[in-house]
Coordinates of C-alpha atoms and ligand atoms in Angstrom, one line a residue:
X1 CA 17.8 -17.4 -2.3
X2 CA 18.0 -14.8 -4.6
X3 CA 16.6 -11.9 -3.0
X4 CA 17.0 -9.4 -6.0
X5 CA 15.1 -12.1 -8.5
X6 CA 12.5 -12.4 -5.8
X7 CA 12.1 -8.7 -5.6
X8 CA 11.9 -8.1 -9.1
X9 CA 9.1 -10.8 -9.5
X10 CA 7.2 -9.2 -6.8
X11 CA 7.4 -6.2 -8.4
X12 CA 6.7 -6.9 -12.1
X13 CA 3.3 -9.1 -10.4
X14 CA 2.5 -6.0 -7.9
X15 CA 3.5 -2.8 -9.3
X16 CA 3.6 0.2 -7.2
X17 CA 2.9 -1.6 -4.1
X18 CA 5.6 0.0 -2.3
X19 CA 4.9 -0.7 1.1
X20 CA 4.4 -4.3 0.8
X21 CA 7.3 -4.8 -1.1
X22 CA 9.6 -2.5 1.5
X23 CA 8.1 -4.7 4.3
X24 CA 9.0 -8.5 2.1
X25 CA 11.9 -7.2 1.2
X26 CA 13.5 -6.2 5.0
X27 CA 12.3 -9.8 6.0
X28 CA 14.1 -11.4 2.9
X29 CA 17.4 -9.9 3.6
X30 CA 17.3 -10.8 7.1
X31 CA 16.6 -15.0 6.6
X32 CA 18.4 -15.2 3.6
X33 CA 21.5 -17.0 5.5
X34 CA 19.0 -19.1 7.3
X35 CA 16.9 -19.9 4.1
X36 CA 20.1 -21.3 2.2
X37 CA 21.1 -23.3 5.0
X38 CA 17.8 -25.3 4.8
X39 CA 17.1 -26.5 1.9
X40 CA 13.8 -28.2 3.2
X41 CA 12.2 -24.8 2.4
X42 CA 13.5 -24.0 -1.4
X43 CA 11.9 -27.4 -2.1
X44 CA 8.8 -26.8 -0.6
X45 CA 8.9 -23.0 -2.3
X46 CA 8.1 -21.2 1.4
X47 CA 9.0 -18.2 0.2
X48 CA 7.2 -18.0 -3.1
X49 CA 4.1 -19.5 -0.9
X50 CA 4.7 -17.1 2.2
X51 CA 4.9 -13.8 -0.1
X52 CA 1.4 -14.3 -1.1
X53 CA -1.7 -13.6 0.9
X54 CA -3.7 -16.8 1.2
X55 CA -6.6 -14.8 0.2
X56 CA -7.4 -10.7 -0.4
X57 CA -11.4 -9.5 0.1
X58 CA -12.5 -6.4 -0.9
X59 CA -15.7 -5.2 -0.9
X60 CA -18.0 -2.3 -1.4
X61 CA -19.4 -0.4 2.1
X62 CA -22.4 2.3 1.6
X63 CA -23.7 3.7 4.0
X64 CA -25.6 7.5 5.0
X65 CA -24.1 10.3 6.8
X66 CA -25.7 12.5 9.0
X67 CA -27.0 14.7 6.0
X68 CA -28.6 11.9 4.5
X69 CA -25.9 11.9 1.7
X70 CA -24.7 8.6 0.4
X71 CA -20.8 7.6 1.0
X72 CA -19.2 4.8 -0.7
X73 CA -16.0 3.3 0.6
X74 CA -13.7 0.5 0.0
X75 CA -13.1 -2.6 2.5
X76 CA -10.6 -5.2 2.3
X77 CA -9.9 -8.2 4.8
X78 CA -6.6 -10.0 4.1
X79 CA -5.7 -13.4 5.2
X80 CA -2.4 -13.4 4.9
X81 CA -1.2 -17.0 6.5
X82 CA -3.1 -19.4 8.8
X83 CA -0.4 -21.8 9.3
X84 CA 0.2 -21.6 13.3
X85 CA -3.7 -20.4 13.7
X86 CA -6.7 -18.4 12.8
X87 CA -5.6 -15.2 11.1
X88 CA -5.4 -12.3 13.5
X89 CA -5.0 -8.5 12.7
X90 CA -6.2 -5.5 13.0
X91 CA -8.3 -3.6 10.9
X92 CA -7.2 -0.1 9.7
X93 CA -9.7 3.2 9.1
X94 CA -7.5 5.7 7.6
X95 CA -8.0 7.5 3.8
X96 CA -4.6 6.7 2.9
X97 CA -5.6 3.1 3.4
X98 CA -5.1 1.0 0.3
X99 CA -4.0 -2.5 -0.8
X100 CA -0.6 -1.9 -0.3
X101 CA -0.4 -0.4 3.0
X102 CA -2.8 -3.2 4.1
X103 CA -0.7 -6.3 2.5
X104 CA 2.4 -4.8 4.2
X105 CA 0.6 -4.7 7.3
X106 CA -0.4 -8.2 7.0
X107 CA 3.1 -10.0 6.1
X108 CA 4.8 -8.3 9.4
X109 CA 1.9 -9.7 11.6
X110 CA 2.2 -12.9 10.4
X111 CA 6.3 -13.0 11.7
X112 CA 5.0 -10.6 15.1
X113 CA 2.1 -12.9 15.8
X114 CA 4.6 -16.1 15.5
X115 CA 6.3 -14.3 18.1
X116 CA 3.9 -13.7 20.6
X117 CA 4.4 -17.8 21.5
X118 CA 0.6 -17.6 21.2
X119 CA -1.3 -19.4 18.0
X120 CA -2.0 -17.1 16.0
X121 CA -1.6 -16.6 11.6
X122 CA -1.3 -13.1 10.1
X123 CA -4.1 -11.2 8.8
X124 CA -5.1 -7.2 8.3
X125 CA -8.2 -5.1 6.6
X126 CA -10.0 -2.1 7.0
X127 CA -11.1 0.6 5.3
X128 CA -10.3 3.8 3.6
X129 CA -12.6 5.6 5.8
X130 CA -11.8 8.6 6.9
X131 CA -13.1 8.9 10.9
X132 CA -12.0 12.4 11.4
X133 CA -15.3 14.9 12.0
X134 CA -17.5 11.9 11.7
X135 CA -20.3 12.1 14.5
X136 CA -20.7 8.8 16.6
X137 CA -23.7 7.9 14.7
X138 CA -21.8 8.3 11.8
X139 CA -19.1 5.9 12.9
X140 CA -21.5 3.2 13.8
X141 CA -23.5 3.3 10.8
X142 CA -20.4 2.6 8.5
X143 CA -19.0 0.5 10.9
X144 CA -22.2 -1.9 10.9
X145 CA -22.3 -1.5 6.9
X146 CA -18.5 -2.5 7.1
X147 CA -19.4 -5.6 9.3
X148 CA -22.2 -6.7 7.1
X149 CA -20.3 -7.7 4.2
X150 CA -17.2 -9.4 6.3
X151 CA -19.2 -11.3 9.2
X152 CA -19.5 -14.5 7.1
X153 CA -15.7 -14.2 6.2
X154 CA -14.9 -14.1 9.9
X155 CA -15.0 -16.5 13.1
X156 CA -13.3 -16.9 16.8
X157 CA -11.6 -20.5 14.8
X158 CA -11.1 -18.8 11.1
X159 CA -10.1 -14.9 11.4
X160 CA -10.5 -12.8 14.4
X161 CA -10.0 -9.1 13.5
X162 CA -9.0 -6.3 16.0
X163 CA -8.2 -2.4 16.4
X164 CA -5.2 -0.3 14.2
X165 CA -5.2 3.2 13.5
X166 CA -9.3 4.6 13.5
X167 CA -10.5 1.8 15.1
X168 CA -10.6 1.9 18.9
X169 CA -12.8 0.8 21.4
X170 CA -15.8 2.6 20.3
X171 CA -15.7 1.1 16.7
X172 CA -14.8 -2.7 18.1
X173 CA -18.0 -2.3 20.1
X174 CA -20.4 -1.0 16.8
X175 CA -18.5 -3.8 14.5
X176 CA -19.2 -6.8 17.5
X177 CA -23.2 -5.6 17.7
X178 CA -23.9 -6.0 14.5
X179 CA -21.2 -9.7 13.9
X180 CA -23.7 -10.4 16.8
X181 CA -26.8 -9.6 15.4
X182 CA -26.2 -11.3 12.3
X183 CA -24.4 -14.5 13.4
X184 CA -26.4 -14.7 16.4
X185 CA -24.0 -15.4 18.9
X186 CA -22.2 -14.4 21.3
X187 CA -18.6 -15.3 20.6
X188 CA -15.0 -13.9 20.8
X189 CA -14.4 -13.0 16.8
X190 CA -13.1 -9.9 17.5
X191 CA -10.9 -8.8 20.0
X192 CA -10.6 -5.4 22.1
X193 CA -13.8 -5.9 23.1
X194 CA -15.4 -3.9 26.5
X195 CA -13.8 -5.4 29.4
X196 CA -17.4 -6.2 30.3
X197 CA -18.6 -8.0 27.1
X198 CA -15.6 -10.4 26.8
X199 CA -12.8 -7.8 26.2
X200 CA -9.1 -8.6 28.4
X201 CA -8.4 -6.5 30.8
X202 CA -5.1 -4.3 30.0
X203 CA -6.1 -4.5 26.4
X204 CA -6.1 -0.8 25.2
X205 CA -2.9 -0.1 27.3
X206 CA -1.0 -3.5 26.0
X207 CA 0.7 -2.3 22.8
X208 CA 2.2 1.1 24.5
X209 CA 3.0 -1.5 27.9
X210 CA 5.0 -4.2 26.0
X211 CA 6.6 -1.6 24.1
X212 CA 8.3 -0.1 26.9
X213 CA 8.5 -3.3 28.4
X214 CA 10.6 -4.3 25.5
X215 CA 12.7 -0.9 25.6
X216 CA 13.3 -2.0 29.2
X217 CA 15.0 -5.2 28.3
X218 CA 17.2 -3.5 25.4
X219 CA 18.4 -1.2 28.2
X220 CA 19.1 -4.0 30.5
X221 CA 21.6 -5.8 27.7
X222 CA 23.9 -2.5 28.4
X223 CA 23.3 -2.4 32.6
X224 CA 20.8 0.5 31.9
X225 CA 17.2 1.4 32.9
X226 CA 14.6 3.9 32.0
X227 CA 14.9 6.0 35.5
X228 CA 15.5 9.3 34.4
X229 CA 15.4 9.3 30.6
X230 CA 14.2 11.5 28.3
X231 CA 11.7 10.4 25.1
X232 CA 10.6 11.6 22.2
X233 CA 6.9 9.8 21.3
X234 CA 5.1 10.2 18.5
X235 CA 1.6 9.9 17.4
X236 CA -1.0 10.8 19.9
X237 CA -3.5 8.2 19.5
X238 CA -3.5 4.4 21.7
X239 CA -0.1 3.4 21.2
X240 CA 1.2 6.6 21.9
X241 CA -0.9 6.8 24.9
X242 CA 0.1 3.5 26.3
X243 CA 4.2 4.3 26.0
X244 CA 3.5 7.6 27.6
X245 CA 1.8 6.1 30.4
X246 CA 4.2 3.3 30.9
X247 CA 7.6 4.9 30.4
X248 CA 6.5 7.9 33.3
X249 CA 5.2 5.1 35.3
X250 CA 9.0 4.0 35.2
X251 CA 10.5 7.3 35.9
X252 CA 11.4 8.7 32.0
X253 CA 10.4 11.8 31.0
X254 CA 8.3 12.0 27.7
X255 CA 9.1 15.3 26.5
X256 CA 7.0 14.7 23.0
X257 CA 3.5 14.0 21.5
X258 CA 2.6 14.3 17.3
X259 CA 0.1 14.5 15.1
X260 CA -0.6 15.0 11.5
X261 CA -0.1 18.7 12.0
X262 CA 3.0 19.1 14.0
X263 CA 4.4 18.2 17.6
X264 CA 4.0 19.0 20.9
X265 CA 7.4 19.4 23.4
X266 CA 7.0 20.1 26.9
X267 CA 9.9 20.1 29.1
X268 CA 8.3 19.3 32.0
X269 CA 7.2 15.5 31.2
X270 CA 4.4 14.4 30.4
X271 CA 2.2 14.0 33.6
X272 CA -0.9 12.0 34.5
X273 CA -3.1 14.1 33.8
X274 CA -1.6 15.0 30.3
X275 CA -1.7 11.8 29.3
X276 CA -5.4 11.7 30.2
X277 CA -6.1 14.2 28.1
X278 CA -4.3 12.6 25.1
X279 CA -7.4 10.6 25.4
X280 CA -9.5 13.5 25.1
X281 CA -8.2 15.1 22.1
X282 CA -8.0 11.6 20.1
X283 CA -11.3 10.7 20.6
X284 CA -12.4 14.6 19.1
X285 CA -11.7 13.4 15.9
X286 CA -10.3 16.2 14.9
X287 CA -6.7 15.3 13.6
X288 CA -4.7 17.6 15.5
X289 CA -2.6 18.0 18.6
X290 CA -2.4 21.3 18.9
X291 CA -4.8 22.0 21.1
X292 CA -2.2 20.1 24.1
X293 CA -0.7 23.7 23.9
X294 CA -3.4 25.9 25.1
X295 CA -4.3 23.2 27.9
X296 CA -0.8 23.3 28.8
X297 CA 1.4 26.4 27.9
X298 CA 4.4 25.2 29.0
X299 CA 4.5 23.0 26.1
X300 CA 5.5 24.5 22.5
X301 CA 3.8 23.4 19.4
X302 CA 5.9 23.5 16.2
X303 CA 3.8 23.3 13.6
X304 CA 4.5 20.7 10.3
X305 CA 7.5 20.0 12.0
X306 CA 8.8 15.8 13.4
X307 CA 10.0 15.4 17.1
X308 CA 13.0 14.1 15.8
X309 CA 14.6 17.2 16.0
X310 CA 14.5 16.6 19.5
X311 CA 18.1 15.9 21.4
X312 CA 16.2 12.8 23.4
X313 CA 17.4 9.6 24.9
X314 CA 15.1 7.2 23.9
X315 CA 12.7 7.8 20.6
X316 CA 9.3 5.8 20.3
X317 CA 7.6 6.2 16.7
X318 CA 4.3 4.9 17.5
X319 CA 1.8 7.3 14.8
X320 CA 2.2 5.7 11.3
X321 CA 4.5 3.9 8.5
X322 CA 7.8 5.4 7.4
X323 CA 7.6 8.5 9.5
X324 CA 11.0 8.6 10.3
X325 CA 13.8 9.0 7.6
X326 CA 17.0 9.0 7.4
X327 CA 17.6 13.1 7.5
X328 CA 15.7 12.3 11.3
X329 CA 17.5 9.6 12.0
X330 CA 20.7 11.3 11.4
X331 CA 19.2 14.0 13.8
X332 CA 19.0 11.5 16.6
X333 CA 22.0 10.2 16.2
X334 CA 24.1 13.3 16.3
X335 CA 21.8 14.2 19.7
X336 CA 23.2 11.1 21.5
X337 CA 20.0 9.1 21.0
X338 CA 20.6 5.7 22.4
X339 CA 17.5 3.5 21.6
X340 CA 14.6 3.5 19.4
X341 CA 11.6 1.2 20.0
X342 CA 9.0 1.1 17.2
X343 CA 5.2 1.7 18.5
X344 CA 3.8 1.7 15.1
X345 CA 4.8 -0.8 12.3
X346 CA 7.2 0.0 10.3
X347 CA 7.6 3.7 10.8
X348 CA 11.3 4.0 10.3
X349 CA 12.4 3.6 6.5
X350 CA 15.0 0.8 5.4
X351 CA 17.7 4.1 5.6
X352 CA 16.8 5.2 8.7
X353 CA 17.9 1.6 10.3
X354 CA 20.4 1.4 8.8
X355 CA 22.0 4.7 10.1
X356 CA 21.0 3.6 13.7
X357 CA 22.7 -0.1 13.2
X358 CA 25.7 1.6 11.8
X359 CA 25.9 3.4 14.8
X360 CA 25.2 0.9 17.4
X361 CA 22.2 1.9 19.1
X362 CA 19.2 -0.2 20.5
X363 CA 16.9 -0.7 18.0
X364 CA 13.9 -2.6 18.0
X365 CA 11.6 -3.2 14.6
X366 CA 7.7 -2.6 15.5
X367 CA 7.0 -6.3 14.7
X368 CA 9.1 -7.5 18.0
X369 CA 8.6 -4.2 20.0
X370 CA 5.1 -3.3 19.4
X371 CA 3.5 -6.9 19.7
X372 CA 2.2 -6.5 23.3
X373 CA -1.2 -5.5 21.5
X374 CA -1.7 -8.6 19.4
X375 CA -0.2 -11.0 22.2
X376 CA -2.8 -9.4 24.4
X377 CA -5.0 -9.9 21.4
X378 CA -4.4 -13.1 21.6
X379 CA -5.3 -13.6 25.9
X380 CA -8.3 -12.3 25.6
X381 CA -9.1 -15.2 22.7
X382 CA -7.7 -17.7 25.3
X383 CA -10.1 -16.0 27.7
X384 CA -13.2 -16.1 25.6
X385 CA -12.3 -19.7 25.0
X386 CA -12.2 -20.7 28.8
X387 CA -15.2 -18.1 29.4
X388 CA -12.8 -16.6 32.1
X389 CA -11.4 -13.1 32.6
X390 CA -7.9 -12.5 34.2
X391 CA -7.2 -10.0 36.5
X392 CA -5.4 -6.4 35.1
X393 CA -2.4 -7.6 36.9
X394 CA -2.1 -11.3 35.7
X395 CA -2.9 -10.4 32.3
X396 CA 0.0 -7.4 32.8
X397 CA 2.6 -10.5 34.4
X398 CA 1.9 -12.1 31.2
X399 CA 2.7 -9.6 29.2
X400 CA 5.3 -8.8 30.6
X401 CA 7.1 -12.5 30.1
X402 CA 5.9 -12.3 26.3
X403 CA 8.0 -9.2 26.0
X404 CA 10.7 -10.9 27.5
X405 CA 10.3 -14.0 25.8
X406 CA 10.5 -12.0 22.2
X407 CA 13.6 -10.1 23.2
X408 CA 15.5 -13.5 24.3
X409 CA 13.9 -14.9 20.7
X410 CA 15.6 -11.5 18.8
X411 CA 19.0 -12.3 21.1
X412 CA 19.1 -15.8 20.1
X413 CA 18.8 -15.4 16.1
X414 CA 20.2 -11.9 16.0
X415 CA 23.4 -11.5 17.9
X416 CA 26.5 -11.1 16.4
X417 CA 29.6 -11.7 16.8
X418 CA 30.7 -8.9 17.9
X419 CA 27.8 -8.9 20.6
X420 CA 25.5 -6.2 18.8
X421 CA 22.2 -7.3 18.9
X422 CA 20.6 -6.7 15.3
X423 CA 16.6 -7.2 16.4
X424 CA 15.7 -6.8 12.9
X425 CA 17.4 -10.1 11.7
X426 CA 16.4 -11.5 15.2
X427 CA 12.6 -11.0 15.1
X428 CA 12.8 -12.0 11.2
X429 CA 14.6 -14.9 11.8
X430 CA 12.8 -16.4 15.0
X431 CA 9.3 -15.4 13.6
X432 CA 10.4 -16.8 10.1
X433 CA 11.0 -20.4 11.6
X434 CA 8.3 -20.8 13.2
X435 CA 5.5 -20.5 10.6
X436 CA 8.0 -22.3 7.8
X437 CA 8.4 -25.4 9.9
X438 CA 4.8 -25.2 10.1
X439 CA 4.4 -24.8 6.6
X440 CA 6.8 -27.8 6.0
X441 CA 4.9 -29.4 8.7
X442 CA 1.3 -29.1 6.7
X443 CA 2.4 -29.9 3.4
X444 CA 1.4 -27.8 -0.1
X445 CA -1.9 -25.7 0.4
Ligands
NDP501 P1 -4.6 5.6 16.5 O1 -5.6 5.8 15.5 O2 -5.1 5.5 17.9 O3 -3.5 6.6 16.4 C1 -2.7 6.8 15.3 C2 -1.8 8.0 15.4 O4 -1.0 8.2 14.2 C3 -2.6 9.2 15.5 O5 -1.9 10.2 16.2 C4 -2.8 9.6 14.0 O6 -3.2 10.8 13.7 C5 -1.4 9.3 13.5 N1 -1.4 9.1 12.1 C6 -2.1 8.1 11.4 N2 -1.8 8.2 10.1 C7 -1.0 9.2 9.9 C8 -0.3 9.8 8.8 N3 -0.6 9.3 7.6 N4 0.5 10.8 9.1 C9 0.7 11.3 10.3 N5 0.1 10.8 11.4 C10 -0.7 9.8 11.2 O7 -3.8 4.3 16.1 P2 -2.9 3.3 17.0 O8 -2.3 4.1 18.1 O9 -3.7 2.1 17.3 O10 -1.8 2.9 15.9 C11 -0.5 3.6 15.8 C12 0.5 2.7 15.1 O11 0.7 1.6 15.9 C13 0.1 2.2 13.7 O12 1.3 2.0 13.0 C14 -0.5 0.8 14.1 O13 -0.4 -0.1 13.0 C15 0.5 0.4 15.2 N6 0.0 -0.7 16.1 C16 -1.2 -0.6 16.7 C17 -1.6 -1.6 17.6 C18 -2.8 -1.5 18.4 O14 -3.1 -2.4 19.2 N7 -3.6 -0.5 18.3 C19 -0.8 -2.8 17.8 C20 0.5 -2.7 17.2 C21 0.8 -1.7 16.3 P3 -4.5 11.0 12.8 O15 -5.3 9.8 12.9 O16 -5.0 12.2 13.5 O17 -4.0 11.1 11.4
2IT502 O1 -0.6 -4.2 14.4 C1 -1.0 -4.8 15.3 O2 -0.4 -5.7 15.8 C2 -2.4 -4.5 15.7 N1 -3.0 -3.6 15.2 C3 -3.1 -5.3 16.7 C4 -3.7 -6.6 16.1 C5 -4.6 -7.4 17.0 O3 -5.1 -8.4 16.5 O4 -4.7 -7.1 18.2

């Protein structure tokens, strides 16, 4: 394969899509060797088919705010590829959301969901809505105006959306009342549901969970554990919150929270009821993390500034895409940084890895680290099929093999011969396999 070609078709057909293309491109590098080896999928044109979305919606949402002023957004759905099952993603409420962001979203899930083991395609959508200062009422009423133009598009068998940055708990429940009222019944086409109205247990904690779960198994290639580490998180919204929780739980010491406006370290560790009220200040709406400081003042907040800058053990990027460069990645390596797990998708850019692959460290790529959300995803879908619900812990023990699972599916395809582990080529690779043999399998569509 010629990647270059490739990426200078791509780019001609979709210019300015940079996300999307950074996102094909890191996957295209990485199965190159395995692509030329098979010649099965040249002939069958997987790449030129698997680059593609299968099909992009977009649609108009009005809807009224609380002034009685009319607001018009934008909302997309994007079924990216169906071949190991229905499409599954999340959907995103951000302003910066656009077709880019959204297409690169959906093209890693497709390679993260094949990893789960679970069957699942890629998809993505949302919105660029912007949640922050929006009253409840506020959030509903777009969110069932949002819902009434992608219901029909949707189904537990076709396309079963889910949460991503904006959309929580709160908006799942406002988007399943109204899929409910219109398609009258009661069915599991969305997941991250209330654990009492055919939500999974351990859902809202699952993303943060199997990302330290994953860090954990990284750490226990080189003899190591998490006891007694020091992170760097950031982000402050339900990834964040889950790694927090998780890595104290297992005796690190999470020194930093982020947000759009700066970051929060406190030298103490982040504590239970710190992490509680990360809760609290997402679900203000108000954008900043500030406020952790006056709650807490032994905690410093530096203002515009990345925790990065930090001199951490571990570092878990788990707010947004390509938040961490290669000036910060330079800054973590030169402060004895060891591992980085990605939270978020993609939030490191293609320089930043490669500084922390030059230097040897443990690094995972979001679509093998951060996949603990969609796998769970994809138990509470099992559960909604069997009309069952698992316990917190049984749902957690299988979680917890998934994890394991995708870290001995990035050793397998990614270890070289020196013994380095390079999870990016490993999670490419193994994902990559899967859904082209199934391609192969299903013929041209
Ligand atoms: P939340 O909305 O709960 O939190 C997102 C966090 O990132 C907030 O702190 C948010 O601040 C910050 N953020 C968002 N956009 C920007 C931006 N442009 N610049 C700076 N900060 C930003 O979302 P999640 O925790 O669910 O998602 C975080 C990341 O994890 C995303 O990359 C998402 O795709 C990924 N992910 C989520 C999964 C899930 O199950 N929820 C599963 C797997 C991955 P603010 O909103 O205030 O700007
Ligand atoms: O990026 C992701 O994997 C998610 N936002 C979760 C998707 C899902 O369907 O649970």
């Amino acid at each position: 394969m010629n990647v270059q070609k490739i990426m200078n078709s791509l780019e001609a057909k979709h210019p300015g899509e940079k996300e999307y293309l950074q996102a094909v491109h890191e996957v295209l590098e990485s199965i190159n060797d395995v692509y030329n080896e098979n010649p099965q999928y040249e002939a069958a044109k997987v790449i030129e088919r698997l680059v593609e979305p299968d099909r992009i919606l977009t649609f108009k949402v009005s809807w009224m705010d609380d002034q009685g002023d009319v607001q018009v957004n934008l909302g997309y759905r994007i079924q990216f590829n169906g071949a190991i099952g229905p499409y599954k993603g999340g959907l995103r409420f951000h302003p910066s959301v656009n077709l880019s962001i959204l297409k690169f979203l959906g093209f890693e899930q497709i390679f993260k969901n094949a990893l789960t083991t679970l069957p699942m395609g890629g998809g993505k959508g949302g919105s660029d809505f912007d949640p922050k200062g929006k009253s409840d009422t506020e959030i509903m009423r777009f969110a069932q105006a949002f819902m009434l133009e992608l219901w029909s598009l949707i189904g537990p068998n076709t396309d079963v959306p889910a949460g991503d940055i904006g959309v929580g708990g709160r908006e799942i429940g406002f988007l399943y009342g109204m899929y409910k009222k219109l398609a009258k019944e009661h069915t599991g086409v969305l997941t991250g549901k209330g654990n009492n109205w055919g939500g999974s247990n351990m859902r809202p904690e699952a993303t943060g969970f199997g990302n330290v779960y994953f860090a954990q198994e990284m750490l226990a290639t080189k003899g190591d554990s998490l006891k007694g580490k020091t992170v760097a998180i950031s982000g402050f919204g339900n990834v964040a919150w889950g790694a927090a929780k998780k890595a104290t739980e297992l005796g690190a010491k999470v020194l930093t929270i982020s947000g759009p406006d700066g970051y929060i370290f406190d030298p103490n560790g982040l504590d239970d009821d710190k992490i509680e009220y990360m809760l609290e200040l997402r679900a203000s709406n108000n954008d900043i993390v500030a406020p952790y400081a006056d709650e807490f003042p032994e905690a410093t907040f530096f203002a515009g500034k990345k925790p990065w800058e930090q001199k951490v053990d571990l570092a878990m990027p788990c707010a947004t895409q390509n938040e961490l460069n290669e000036t910060d990645a330079k800054q973590l390596v030169d402060n004895g940084c060891m591992l980085v797990a990605e939270g978020a998708n993609m939030p490191c850019t293609e320089e930043a890895i490669e500084i922390f692959q030059n230097n040897k460290l443990l690094y995972a790529p979001g679509k093998a680290s951060n996949a603990g959300g969609v796998a769970t995803s994809g138990l509470e879908m099992s559960q909604n099929s069997l009309r069952y619900s698992w316990s917190s812990d049984e749902v957690d023990t299988k979680l917890q093999t998934i994890m394991s699972d995708i870290h001995t599916a990035c050793a397998k395809y990614g270890t070289e011969k020196d013994g380095y582990v390079n999870y990016v080529n490993g999670a490419n690779i193994a994902g990559f396999v899967k859904v082209a043999d199934a391609m192969l399998d299903q013929g041209v569509i």
